[in-house]
Short mmCIF file of C-alpha atoms in Angstrom, two decimals:
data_model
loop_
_atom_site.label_atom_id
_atom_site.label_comp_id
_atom_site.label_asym_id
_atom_site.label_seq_id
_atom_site.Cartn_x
_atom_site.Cartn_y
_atom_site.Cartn_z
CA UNK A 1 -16.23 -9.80 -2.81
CA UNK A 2 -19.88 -8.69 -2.29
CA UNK A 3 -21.22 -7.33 0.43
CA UNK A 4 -20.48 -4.57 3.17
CA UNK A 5 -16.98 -6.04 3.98
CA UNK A 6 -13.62 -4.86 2.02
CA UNK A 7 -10.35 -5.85 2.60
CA UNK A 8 -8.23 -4.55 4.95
CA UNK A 9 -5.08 -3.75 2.45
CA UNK A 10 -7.05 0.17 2.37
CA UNK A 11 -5.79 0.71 5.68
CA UNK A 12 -2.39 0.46 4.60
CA UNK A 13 -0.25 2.67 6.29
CA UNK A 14 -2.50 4.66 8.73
CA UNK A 15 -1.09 3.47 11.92
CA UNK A 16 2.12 4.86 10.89
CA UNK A 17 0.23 8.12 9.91
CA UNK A 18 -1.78 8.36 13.38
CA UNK A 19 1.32 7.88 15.43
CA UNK A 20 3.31 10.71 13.68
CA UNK A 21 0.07 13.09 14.70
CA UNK A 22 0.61 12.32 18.26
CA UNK A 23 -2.29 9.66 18.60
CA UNK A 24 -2.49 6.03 19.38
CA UNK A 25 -3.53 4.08 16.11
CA UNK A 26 -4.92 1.13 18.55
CA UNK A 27 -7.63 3.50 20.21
CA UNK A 28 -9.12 4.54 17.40
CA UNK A 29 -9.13 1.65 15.86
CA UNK A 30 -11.19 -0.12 18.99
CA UNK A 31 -13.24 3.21 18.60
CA UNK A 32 -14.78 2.24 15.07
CA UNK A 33 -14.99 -1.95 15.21
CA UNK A 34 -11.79 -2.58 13.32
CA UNK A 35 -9.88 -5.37 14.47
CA UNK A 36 -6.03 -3.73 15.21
CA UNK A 37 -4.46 -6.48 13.07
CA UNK A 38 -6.24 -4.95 10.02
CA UNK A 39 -3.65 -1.70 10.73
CA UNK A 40 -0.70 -4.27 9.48
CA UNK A 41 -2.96 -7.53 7.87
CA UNK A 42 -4.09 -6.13 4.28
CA UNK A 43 -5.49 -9.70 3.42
CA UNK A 44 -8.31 -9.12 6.32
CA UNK A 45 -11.90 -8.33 5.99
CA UNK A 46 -13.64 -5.45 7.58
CA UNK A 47 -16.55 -3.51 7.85
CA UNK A 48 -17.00 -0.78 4.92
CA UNK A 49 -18.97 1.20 7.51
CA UNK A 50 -16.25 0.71 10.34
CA UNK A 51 -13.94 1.72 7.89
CA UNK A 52 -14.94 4.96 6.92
CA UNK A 53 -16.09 5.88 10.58
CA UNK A 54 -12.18 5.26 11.30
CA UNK A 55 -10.91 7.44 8.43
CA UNK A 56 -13.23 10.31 9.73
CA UNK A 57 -12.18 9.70 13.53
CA UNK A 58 -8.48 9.75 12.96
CA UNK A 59 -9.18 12.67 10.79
CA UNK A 60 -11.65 14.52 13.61
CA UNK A 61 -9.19 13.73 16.48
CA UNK A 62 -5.76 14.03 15.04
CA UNK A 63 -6.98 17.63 13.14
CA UNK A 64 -6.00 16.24 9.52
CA UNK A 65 -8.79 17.50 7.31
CA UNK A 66 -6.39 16.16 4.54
CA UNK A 67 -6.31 12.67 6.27
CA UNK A 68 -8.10 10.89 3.49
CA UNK A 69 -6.29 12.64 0.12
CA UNK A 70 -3.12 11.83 2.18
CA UNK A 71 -4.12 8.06 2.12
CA UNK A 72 -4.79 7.85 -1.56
CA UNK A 73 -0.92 9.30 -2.03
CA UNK A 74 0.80 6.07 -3.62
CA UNK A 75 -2.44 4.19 -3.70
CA UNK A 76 -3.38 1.72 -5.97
CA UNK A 77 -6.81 1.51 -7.54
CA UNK A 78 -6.01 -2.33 -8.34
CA UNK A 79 -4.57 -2.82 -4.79
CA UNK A 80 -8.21 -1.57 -2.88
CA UNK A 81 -10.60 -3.46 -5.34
CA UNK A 82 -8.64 -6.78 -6.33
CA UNK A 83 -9.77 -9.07 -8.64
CA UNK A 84 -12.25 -6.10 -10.13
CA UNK A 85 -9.24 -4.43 -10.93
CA UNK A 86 -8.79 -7.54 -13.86
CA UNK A 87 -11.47 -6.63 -15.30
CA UNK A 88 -10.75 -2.66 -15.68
CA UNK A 89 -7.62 -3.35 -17.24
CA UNK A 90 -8.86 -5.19 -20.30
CA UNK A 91 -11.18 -2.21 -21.02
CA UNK A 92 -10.84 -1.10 -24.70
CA UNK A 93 -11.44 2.54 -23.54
CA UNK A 94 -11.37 4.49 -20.57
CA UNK A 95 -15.08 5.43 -20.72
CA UNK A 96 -15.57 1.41 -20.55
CA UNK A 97 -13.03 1.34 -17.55
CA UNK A 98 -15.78 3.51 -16.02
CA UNK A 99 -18.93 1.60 -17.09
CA UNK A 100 -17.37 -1.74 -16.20
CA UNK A 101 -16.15 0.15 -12.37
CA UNK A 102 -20.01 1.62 -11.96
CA UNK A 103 -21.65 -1.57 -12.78
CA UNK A 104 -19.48 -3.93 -11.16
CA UNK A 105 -18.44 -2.23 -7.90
CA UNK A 106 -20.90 -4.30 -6.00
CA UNK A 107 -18.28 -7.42 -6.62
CA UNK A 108 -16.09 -4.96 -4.42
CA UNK A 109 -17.87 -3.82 -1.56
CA UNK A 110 -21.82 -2.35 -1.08
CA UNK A 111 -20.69 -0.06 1.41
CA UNK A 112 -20.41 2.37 -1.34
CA UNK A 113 -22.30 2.61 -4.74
CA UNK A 114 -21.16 3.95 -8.48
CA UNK A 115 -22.70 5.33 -11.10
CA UNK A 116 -21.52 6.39 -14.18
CA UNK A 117 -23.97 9.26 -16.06
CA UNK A 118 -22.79 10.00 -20.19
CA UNK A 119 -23.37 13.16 -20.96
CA UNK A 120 -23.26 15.45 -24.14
CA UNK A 121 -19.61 16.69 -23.84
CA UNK A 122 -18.30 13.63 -21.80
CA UNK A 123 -19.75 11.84 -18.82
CA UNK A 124 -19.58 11.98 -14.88
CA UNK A 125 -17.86 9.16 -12.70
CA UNK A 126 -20.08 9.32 -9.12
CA UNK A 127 -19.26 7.88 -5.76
CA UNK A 128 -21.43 7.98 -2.88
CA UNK A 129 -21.50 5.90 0.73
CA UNK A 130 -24.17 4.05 0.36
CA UNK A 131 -27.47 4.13 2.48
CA UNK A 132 -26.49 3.02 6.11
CA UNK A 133 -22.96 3.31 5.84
CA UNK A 134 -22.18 6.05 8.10
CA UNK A 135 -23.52 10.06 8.49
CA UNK A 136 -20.04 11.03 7.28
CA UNK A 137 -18.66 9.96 3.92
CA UNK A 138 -16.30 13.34 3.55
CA UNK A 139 -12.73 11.37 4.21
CA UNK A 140 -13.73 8.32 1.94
CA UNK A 141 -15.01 10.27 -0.67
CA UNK A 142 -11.82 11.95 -1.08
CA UNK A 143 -9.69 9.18 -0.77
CA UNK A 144 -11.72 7.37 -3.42
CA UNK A 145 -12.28 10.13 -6.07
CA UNK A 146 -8.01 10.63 -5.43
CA UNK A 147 -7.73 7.14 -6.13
CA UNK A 148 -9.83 6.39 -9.41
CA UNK A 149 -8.55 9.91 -10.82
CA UNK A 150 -5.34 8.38 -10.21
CA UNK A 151 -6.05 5.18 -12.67
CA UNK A 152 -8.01 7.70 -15.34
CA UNK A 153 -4.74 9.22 -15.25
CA UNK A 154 -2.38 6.27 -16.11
CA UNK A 155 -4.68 6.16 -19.54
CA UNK A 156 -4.33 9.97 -20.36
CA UNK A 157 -1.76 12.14 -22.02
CA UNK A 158 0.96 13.89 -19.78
CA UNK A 159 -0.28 16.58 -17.61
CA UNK A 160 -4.09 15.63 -18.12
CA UNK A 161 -6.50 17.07 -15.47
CA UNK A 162 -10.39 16.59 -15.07
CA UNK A 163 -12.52 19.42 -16.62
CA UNK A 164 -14.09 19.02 -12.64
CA UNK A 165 -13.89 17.56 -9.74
CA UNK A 166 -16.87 17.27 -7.37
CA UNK A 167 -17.58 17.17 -3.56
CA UNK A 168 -21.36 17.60 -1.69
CA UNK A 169 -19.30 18.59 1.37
CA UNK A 170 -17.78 22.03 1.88
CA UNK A 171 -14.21 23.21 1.14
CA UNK A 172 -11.84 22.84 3.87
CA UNK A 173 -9.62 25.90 4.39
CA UNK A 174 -6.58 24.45 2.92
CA UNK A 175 -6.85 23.34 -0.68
CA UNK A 176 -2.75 22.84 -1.60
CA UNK A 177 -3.28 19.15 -1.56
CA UNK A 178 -6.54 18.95 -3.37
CA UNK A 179 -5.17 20.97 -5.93
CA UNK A 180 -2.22 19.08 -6.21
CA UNK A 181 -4.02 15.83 -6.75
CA UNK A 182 -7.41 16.70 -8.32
CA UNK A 183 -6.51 19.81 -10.62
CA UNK A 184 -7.80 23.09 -10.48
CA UNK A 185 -10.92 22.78 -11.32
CA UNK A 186 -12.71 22.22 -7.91
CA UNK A 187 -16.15 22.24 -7.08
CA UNK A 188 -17.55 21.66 -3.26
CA UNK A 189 -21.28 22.31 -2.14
CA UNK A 190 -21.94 20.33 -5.59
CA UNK A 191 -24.66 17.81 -6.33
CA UNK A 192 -22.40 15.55 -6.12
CA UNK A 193 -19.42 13.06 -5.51
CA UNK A 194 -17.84 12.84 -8.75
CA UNK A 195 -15.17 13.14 -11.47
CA UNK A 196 -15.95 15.21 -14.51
CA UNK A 197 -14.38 13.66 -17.81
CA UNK A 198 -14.24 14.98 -21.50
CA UNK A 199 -14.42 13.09 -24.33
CA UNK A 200 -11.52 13.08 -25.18
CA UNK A 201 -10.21 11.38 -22.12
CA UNK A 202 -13.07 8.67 -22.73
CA UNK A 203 -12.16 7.71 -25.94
CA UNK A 204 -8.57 7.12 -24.68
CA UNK A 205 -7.76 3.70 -25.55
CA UNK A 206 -6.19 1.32 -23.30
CA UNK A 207 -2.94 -0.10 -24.80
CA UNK A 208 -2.68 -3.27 -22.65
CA UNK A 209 -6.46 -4.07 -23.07
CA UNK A 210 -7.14 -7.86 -24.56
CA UNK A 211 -10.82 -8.31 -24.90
CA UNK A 212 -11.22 -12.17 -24.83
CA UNK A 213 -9.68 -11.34 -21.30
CA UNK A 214 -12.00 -9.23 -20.37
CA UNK A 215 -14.85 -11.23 -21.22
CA UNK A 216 -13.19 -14.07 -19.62
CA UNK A 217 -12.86 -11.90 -16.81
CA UNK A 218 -16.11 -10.84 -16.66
CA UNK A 219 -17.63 -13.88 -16.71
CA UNK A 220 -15.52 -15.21 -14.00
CA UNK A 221 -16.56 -12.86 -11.52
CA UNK A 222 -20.29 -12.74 -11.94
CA UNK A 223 -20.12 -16.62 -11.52
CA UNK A 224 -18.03 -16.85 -8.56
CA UNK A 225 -20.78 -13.79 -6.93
CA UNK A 226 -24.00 -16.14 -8.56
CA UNK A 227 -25.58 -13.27 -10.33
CA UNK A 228 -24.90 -11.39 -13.78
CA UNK A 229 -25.69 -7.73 -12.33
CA UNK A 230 -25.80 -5.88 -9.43
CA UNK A 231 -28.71 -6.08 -7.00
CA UNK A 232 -31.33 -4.12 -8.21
CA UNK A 233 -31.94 -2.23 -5.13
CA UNK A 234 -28.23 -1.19 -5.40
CA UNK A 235 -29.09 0.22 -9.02
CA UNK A 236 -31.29 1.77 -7.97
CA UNK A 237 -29.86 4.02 -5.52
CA UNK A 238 -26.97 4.40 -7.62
CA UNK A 239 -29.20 6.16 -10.51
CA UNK A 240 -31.07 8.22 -7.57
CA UNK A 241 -28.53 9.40 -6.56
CA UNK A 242 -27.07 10.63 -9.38
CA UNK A 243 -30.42 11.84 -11.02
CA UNK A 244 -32.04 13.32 -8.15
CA UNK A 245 -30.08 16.91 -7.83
CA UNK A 246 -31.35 17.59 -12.18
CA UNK A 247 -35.20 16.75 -11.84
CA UNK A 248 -38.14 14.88 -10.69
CA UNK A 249 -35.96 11.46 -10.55
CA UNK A 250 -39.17 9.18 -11.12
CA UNK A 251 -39.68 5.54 -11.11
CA UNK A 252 -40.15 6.09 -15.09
CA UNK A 253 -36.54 7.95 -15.43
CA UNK A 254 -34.71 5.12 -13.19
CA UNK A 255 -36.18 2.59 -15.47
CA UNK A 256 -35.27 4.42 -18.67
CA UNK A 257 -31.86 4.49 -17.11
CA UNK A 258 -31.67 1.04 -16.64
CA UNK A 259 -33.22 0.17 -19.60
CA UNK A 260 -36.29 -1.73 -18.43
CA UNK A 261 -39.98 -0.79 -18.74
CA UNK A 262 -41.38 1.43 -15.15
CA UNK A 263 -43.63 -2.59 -14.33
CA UNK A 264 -40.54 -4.64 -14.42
CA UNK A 265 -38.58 -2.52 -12.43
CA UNK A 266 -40.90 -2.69 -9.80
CA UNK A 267 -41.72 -6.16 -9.84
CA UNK A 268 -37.40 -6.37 -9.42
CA UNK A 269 -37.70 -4.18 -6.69
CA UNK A 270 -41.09 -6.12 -5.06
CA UNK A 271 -39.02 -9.18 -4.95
CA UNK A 272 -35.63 -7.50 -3.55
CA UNK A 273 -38.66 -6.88 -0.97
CA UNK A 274 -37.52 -3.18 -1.92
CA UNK A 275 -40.05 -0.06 -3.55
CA UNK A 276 -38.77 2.89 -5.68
CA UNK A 277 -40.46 4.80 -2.75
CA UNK A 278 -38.19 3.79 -0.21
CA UNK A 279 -35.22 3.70 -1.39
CA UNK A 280 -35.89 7.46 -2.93
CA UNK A 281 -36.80 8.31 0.53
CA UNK A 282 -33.77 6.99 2.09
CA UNK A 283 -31.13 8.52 -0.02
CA UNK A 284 -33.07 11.43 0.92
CA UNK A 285 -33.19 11.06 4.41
CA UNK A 286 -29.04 9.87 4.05
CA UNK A 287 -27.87 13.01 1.62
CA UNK A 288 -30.30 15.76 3.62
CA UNK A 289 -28.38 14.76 7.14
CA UNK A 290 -24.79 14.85 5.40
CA UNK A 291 -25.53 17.84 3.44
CA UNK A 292 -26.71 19.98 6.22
CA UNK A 293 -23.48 18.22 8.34
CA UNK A 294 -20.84 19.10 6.05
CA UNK A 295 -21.78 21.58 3.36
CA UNK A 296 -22.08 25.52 3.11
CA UNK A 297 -26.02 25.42 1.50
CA UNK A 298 -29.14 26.55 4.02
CA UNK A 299 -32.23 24.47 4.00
CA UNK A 300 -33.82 26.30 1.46
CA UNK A 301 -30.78 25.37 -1.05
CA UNK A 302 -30.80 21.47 0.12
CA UNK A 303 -34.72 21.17 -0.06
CA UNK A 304 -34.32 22.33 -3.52
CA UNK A 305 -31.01 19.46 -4.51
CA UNK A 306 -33.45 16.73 -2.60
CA UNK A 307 -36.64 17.56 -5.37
CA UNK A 308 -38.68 19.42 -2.41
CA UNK A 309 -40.50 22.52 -3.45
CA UNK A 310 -39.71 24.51 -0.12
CA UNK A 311 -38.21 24.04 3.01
CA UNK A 312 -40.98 23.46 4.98
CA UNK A 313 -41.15 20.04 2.96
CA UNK A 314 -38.21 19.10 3.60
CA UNK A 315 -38.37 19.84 6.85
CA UNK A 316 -41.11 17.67 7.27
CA UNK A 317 -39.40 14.91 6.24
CA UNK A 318 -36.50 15.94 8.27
CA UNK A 319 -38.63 15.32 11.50
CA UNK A 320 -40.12 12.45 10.37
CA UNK A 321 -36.70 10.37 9.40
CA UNK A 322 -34.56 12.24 12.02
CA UNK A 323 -36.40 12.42 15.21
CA UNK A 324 -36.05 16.32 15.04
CA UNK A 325 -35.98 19.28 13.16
CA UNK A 326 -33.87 20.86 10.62
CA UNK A 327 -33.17 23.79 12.66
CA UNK A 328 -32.50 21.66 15.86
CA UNK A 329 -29.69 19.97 14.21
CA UNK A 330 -28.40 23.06 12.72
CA UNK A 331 -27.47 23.99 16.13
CA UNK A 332 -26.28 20.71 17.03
CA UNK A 333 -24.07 20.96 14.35
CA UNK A 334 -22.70 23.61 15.29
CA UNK A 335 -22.46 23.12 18.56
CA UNK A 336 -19.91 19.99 18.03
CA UNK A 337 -18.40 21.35 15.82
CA UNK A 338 -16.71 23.20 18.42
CA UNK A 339 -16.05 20.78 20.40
CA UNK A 340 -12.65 19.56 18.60
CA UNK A 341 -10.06 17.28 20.62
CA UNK A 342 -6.51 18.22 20.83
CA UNK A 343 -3.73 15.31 19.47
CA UNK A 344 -1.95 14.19 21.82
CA UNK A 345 1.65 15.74 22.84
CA UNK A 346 4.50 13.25 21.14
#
């Protein structure tokens, strides 16, 4: 299912969740766009956007910082995706459950985009909203790092736990439940949303995998969506995003990345009616906002993540993409972030 909509089955049990912290399930609900029969329909479509501005309202107004890992608790990976899910189970390994996840997520939902970056002593699993769906991604991003951990998991040996476990936003007070689901090896303020994985892990095999399924599989989807990869622009962000925090991210690394010469990416990109340039500048403009909204690093730490030489750069930018300063919307910030409403009394 391409596109910004996702079914509504990742809803699934938050109106009983919303009444038990004193609120009314059908207000917030009206708050963010989604239709109130999505609360008890999983078979509808929603927005993506809609649908993590309602996990980060019921988690604002009914005080549950934990709101999203408390979702992913008996979630299914295979539930939230669908037919995708097919397709992950006839991997041969888990590090191909990841590739296939990160290249194919699009057939699930461009609200959000994947990337998966090998490395020397294993490889990173990334998640990030994707650019334009929503200044807040802290709720989602939890519940969907709890809920592909939870598949790597199925594949591993007893007791397994991710060398590390990223989050761009900042640590909530509280980390019982984190560290109950993710492991103790936390990171916040990172680089990144992502799950850290040895090799060991990757080279897991999967014992129900059957590969003339999965090509079968594979096939299927791609010609039900009429195309045989993701939209480039969505690629594209992806590997940005991923890159950016380690270097220069050029047009010439992206296209190493993706395997294609620096000219034909952009002629992909010319006819998306898309430029390296712009997209670079909006994950920018998207990760400097959420960064300075929900993690601990100054503007001289999140000029330097974003590839700016100094703040002044970056705030530069800032003004231009924002409307205002970097320091204006530090207060701001802070400002609302006092400005927390009580649940109401059951």
């Amino acid at each position: 299912m391409a596109g910004p909509l996702i079914r509504s089955v990742i809803l699934s049990g938050a109106a009983e969740k919303i009444r038990q912290y004193g609120r009314k399930p059908g207000a917030i609900a009206r708050k963010t766009g989604i239709p109130m029969d999505a609360l008890s329909d999983p078979d509808l479509l929603v927005s993506g956007r809609a649908v993590m501005a309602f996990f980060e309202l019921v988690a604002t107004a009914c005080r549950r910082r934990t709101f999203g890992l408390e979702m992913s608790v008996g979630a299914h990976l295979g539930a939230v995706i669908g037919p995708l899910w097919l397709l992950l189970r006839n991997a041969l390994t888990v590090e191909q459950m990841c590739i296939d996840l990160a290249k194919h997520f699009d057939l699930y939902s461009s609200a959000a985009v994947m990337t998966y970056r090998p490395t020397k002593s294993g490889g990173f699993l990334h998640w990030s909203a994707a650019i334009g769906s929503g200044e807040s991604e802290v709720q989602m991003s939890e519940f969907a790092v709890a809920t592909i951990l939870g598949e790597i998991r199925m594949h591993g040996p007893p007791g397994w736990t991710p060398p590390g476990v990223h989050f761009r936003h900042e640590a909530p007070a509280d980390l019982q439940l984190h560290r109950r689901i993710f492991g103790p090896h936390l990171h916040f303020n990172s680089e990144h949303n992502a799950i850290e994985l040895d090799t060991a892990i990757l080279r897991r095999p999967h014992s129900a995998a059957e590969p003339h399924v999965r090509s079968l599989v594979q096939k299927v989807l791609r010609d039900d969506e009429g195309s045989s990869a993701a939209p480039i622009e969505l690629q594209v962000e992806g590997l940005i995003r991923a890159l950016l925090p380690y270097g220069s991210c050029s047009a010439d690394d992206v296209s190493q990345a993706l395997g294609i010469s620096t000219r034909t990416l952009q002629l992909h990109l010319n006819q998306a009616g898309q430029s390296f340039r712009s997209i670079k500048d909006s994950v920018r403009a998207d990760l400097a906002q959420k960064y300075l909204k929900h993690s601990g690093l100054n503007a001289t730490q999140v000029a330097a993540r974003l590839g700016y030489g100094d703040p002044t750069s970056l705030s530069r930018s800032f003004r231009r993409w924002h409307g205002t300063s970097v320091r204006s919307k530090q207060r701001a910030l802070k400002a609302n972030a006092k400005i927390l409403p009580r649940p109401a009394q059951r």
